[in-house]
Each structure stands twice: as structure tokens, then as C-alpha cells.
Amino acid sequence: MKKFINIFLLHFQEVIQNKGRAFIYFLMILLNPLILILFWNGAISEDTNIASQWSKNEMITYYLLMTLAMSFLIVHIEEDVAFKDIKEGVLVKYLLRPFSYLISKFVEELPWRIAEGLFGVLVFFVVVLFFSISFSFVDSIGEILLTVLIVISALCISFIYKMILGLLANWTTDFWGVMSIQEVVFLIFGGMVMPLSMYPELLAKISYGLPFSYIAYFPVIAIQGNFTIYELLRIVLFQMFWIAALYKFYQFLWQKSLRIFTGVGQ
Amino acid sequence: MNKIGRYLSKIIAVNIKVLLQYRGTFYIGAVSSVLWMSLAVLSISILTYQAQEVGGWNRYELLAAQGVYSIILGLMYTFFSESIKNIGQLVRFGNLDLLITKPLDLQLLVSVRAIRFYQLVRVVMGIVLLVYSLTQLQISAEPGTILAFILFIAASMLIIYSMWFAMMTMSFRFVDLFNLWEFLLHLTGTTRYPLVIMRQLSESVLYILLPLVVVTSVPTQVIVNKFDLSLSVWAVCIAVTVFVLSRQFWKYALRFYTSASS
């Protein structure tokens, strides 16, 4: 445990050293939700049908929380795994160490998520206070605990999924293609465009059946306090299922990767 | 002028050879462009599934704006982005030395070097989307409108080019601008929605963003018959102004180039 704490602290120093970079990454995440807030602001003012489903404040809170979720919960370890560890052969360094590759990558990534998440929290409160936006939050103790569990599970799903993506670099010559495809899929099925409940029925059903919605969408709606305790429990169960399934698949890919990895890349 | 023509034809020939050598990159780039286009179309379809109209713009007009955005960005990515992105490296490693000695305008040399032909897929898809949207809107563009549309596309490209170029000119002062470059690309991405959506911002913010918000709006307004004369004049003025400013900035910054060895 101590060695992982040390790795975490070392990488935290790196994040503090590169706080400007972390902030720019955060700004990139912030841009799209801001434009969508403007879009819905106009749409809700003009169309009363939408206003009956989602109020302007709820929509603004949704996108602000989505920004927060995207900065804290969406892991970006796949580039590191694919380009540094596999393509450049840095994986050798990890293979020689007496601890898990998966956990050390998680500990390396965590400081970046915390830093960008803090920027998200800051922007959320600045916007909410500056524009006097009233919003609802999850309030009862039981629901808060389950929501915290949902957020932690979401981070785990996101991390294992991105590790799987990174490992795919063992079988691809140009990894940018995989990155592009996954980004599109994530944006559509993860609820980044708009709340999944407002999607056309078929698309919403597909989204609920995929792991992407459990990474950002469900945690955001849970934080907004829009789920009953039973619904929260159901989400936790589904998240556990996805963690188990993805972890099993990760282990399978990891074993296969070790057989074809040659130390100097592909 | 003849020299410029000869240089451009050579550069195009070299880049076609690169394209033929790395066909896999072309196919992956093409698939990626198709996917991003699908995402944009799907996003607008999802958004307009609930809101039929925003600021007087319906689904097909928003799709037309998306098509225009793809044409502009596709052309920029094809001809300029890779070269402009590499200005930092030219400065950092002293490779600008070699280019300075060439008997051609240095700004042209650093701006058009690597051409990414696979990005033309994005342009083609943009044209297809635009034609589809115009058909749905029952608009048949007159030759005069198409000519004006091309003019405003060029003005928009000039705005984006100047902003990208000015940003990378800062490489003479800063060591690594990779993050800012990425941010600028994201910022350019916000131009896909028409100006009317941005109008909800406060005027001061709008004027700061003005160079970017006119990029897609003006050519789209021309082609979907929502022509706004004052905004169009603004767009051309902004294009010329930012181009002149970025060129002056480049000439000023060049004085501080000391080559890698000095």
C-alpha cells in the first residue's frame, strides 16, 4: 500500500508542476457543455414542451455536472498505455516491478482526475453563485452514500474500459483510429450531447444497455437527486456487473498482450 | 507569382506521394472523418428531436451549418493544420534556418508544407450534408449565391488561418504550445453552431468571440437565404484585419529567432 501512496504522491507533484496543462485540458472539456447550455437556454425559452420536461436550471446544472463528471470520471490513460507503454516499449519497466500494472496505472492517473475535478468543482460553484442558479441535490443520507458508491464505481468502469482500449494498441498499427471511434461512441451513448431520457426511445434503450451511460450520465442524474433509493441500488448493481465483465475482459487481453509484446514495441 | 505556383505544385506532388506510400493512414483518417461527421449529424438530430427550432433555425438549417463547418474545417485541416502545428518544432530545433534561406515568402513556406489529403473526405461529406439540407429546405442556390458562398468560405478560412498562425507564432517565446494548440482546435469546434445561439451571451463576451462566431454563420446565412449584410461586411473586415495583424505579428516575432545553435 505504501508504495502505491508514494507513486500517487510523485504523480501528484507532477500534476502540480503541470497545473497549467491540467487547466487547459479542463477548458477543452468545458467548451462543448457551455455551447450546449446556450443551445438549450434558447430552445427552452422558445419551446414550452421542453420546459415541461426539464427546466432551464435543471439543464444548466446537468451540463455543469456533466463537465465535472467528464473531468473527474473520464480517464485518459489509454494514450499513455498505447503510445508510451506499448508503442515505445515502456511497459518493460512495469513488468520488472513487483506490483500490479493495473493498479500503478490507476494511481498514476488519479492525481490528474483530482486536479481536473477540482477545476470542475470551482467552475460549478462560480457559475451557480454568479448566476444565482437554484438546483436540487441528493439529500438523504442513504441516497448520498449510494451516490458516492455510484461515483466511485463509475471511475472504476471508466478506468478499466480505457485500459482495455490502451491494450488494443498491441493489435493496431495506427491507434488514432481506435481513439476516434471510441470518442464518438462515448459522446453519443454517454449522455454528453443531452440527457439520455430525452433521446429517441430506441437510442435511449441502447445507451442504457451500454457501460458508457454508467460512467457519466447516471452519476450526474444521481447527484441531481432524481433517483429513488431503489433505482440507485439498481444502478450500483449494473455498475458492479460492468466492472466484473470489463475486468475479466481486461485480464484476457492482458494475458494475450504479454504473449505478443516484444519489449521494443510491436 | 510563378515561383509560388511552382512551389505549391511541387508540395502537392510530394504529398500525393506520401499519401500513396501510407494508404492505411488515408483509410483510417477517412473512417475517422466519417465517424466525426456522423456524430455531428446525430448530435444535431438528437438535439432537434426535442427542440424543433432554436433562434429561428430549424433542423435542416442547423445541419446546413454543420455541412459548412465541415467544408471549412476540412479545407483547413487538409492544407494548413499540420504545417502550422509544426511551426513550434521548426523554431525549437532550429530547422527554420533552412527555410529562411529560400527565395520565397517564409510565411507561405511554413504554412503550406504538409498536406493531409484524407481530410478532403470531411470536405466531401460536408458538401453532401449541405446539398441534402438544401434539398430538404427546398432551396436551389443561384450561381451568384454560390459565388458569394465561396467568397465567405474563403473569408472564414482566412480568419481561422490567422488565429492558428498567430497562436503558433508565439513559439518564438514559449517552448511548448501543444496544449494551447489543442485548445484552439477545440475552440474552433465551437463555431459549428450559428451565431444566433451565441447571441444569448453578454455582448462583451460575444465581441471577444466575434472572429470565431462569424466563421460558420455567415457562409451558412448566405446559402440558406438568411443573408445579413452588416454581419457579412463584418466578416470580411474581420478576416482582412486578423490576417494583417497575424502577418505583422509573425514579422515582429521573427526578429527574436536565434536558431537552435545560438
Coordinates of N, CA and C in Angstrom, one line a residue, chain A residues 23 26 68 116-129:
Chain A
F23 N -5.2 22.6 -16.5 CA -6.3 23.6 -16.6 C -6.7 23.7 -18.1
F26 N -8.9 20.9 -18.9 CA -10.2 21.2 -18.3 C -11.0 22.1 -19.2
L68 N -18.2 18.4 -14.8 CA -17.5 17.9 -13.6 C -17.2 16.4 -13.7
E116 N -8.2 18.0 -12.3 CA -9.3 18.5 -13.2 C -10.6 18.5 -12.6
G117 N -10.9 17.5 -11.7 CA -12.2 17.5 -11.0 C -12.3 18.8 -10.1
L118 N -11.2 19.2 -9.5 CA -11.2 20.4 -8.6 C -11.5 21.6 -9.5
F119 N -11.0 21.7 -10.7 CA -11.3 22.8 -11.6 C -12.8 22.8 -11.9
G120 N -13.3 21.6 -12.1 CA -14.8 21.4 -12.4 C -15.6 21.9 -11.2
V121 N -15.2 21.5 -10.0 CA -16.0 22.0 -8.8 C -16.0 23.5 -8.7
L122 N -14.8 24.0 -8.9 CA -14.6 25.5 -8.8 C -15.6 26.2 -9.8
V123 N -15.5 25.7 -11.1 CA -16.3 26.4 -12.1 C -17.8 26.2 -11.8
F124 N -18.2 25.0 -11.3 CA -19.6 24.7 -11.0 C -20.1 25.8 -10.0
F125 N -19.3 26.0 -8.9 CA -19.8 26.9 -7.8 C -19.7 28.3 -8.3
V126 N -18.7 28.7 -9.1 CA -18.7 30.1 -9.6 C -19.9 30.4 -10.4
V127 N -20.2 29.5 -11.3 CA -21.4 29.7 -12.2 C -22.7 29.7 -11.4
V128 N -22.8 28.7 -10.5 CA -24.0 28.6 -9.7 C -24.2 29.9 -8.9
L129 N -23.2 30.4 -8.2 CA -23.3 31.5 -7.4 C -23.4 32.8 -8.2

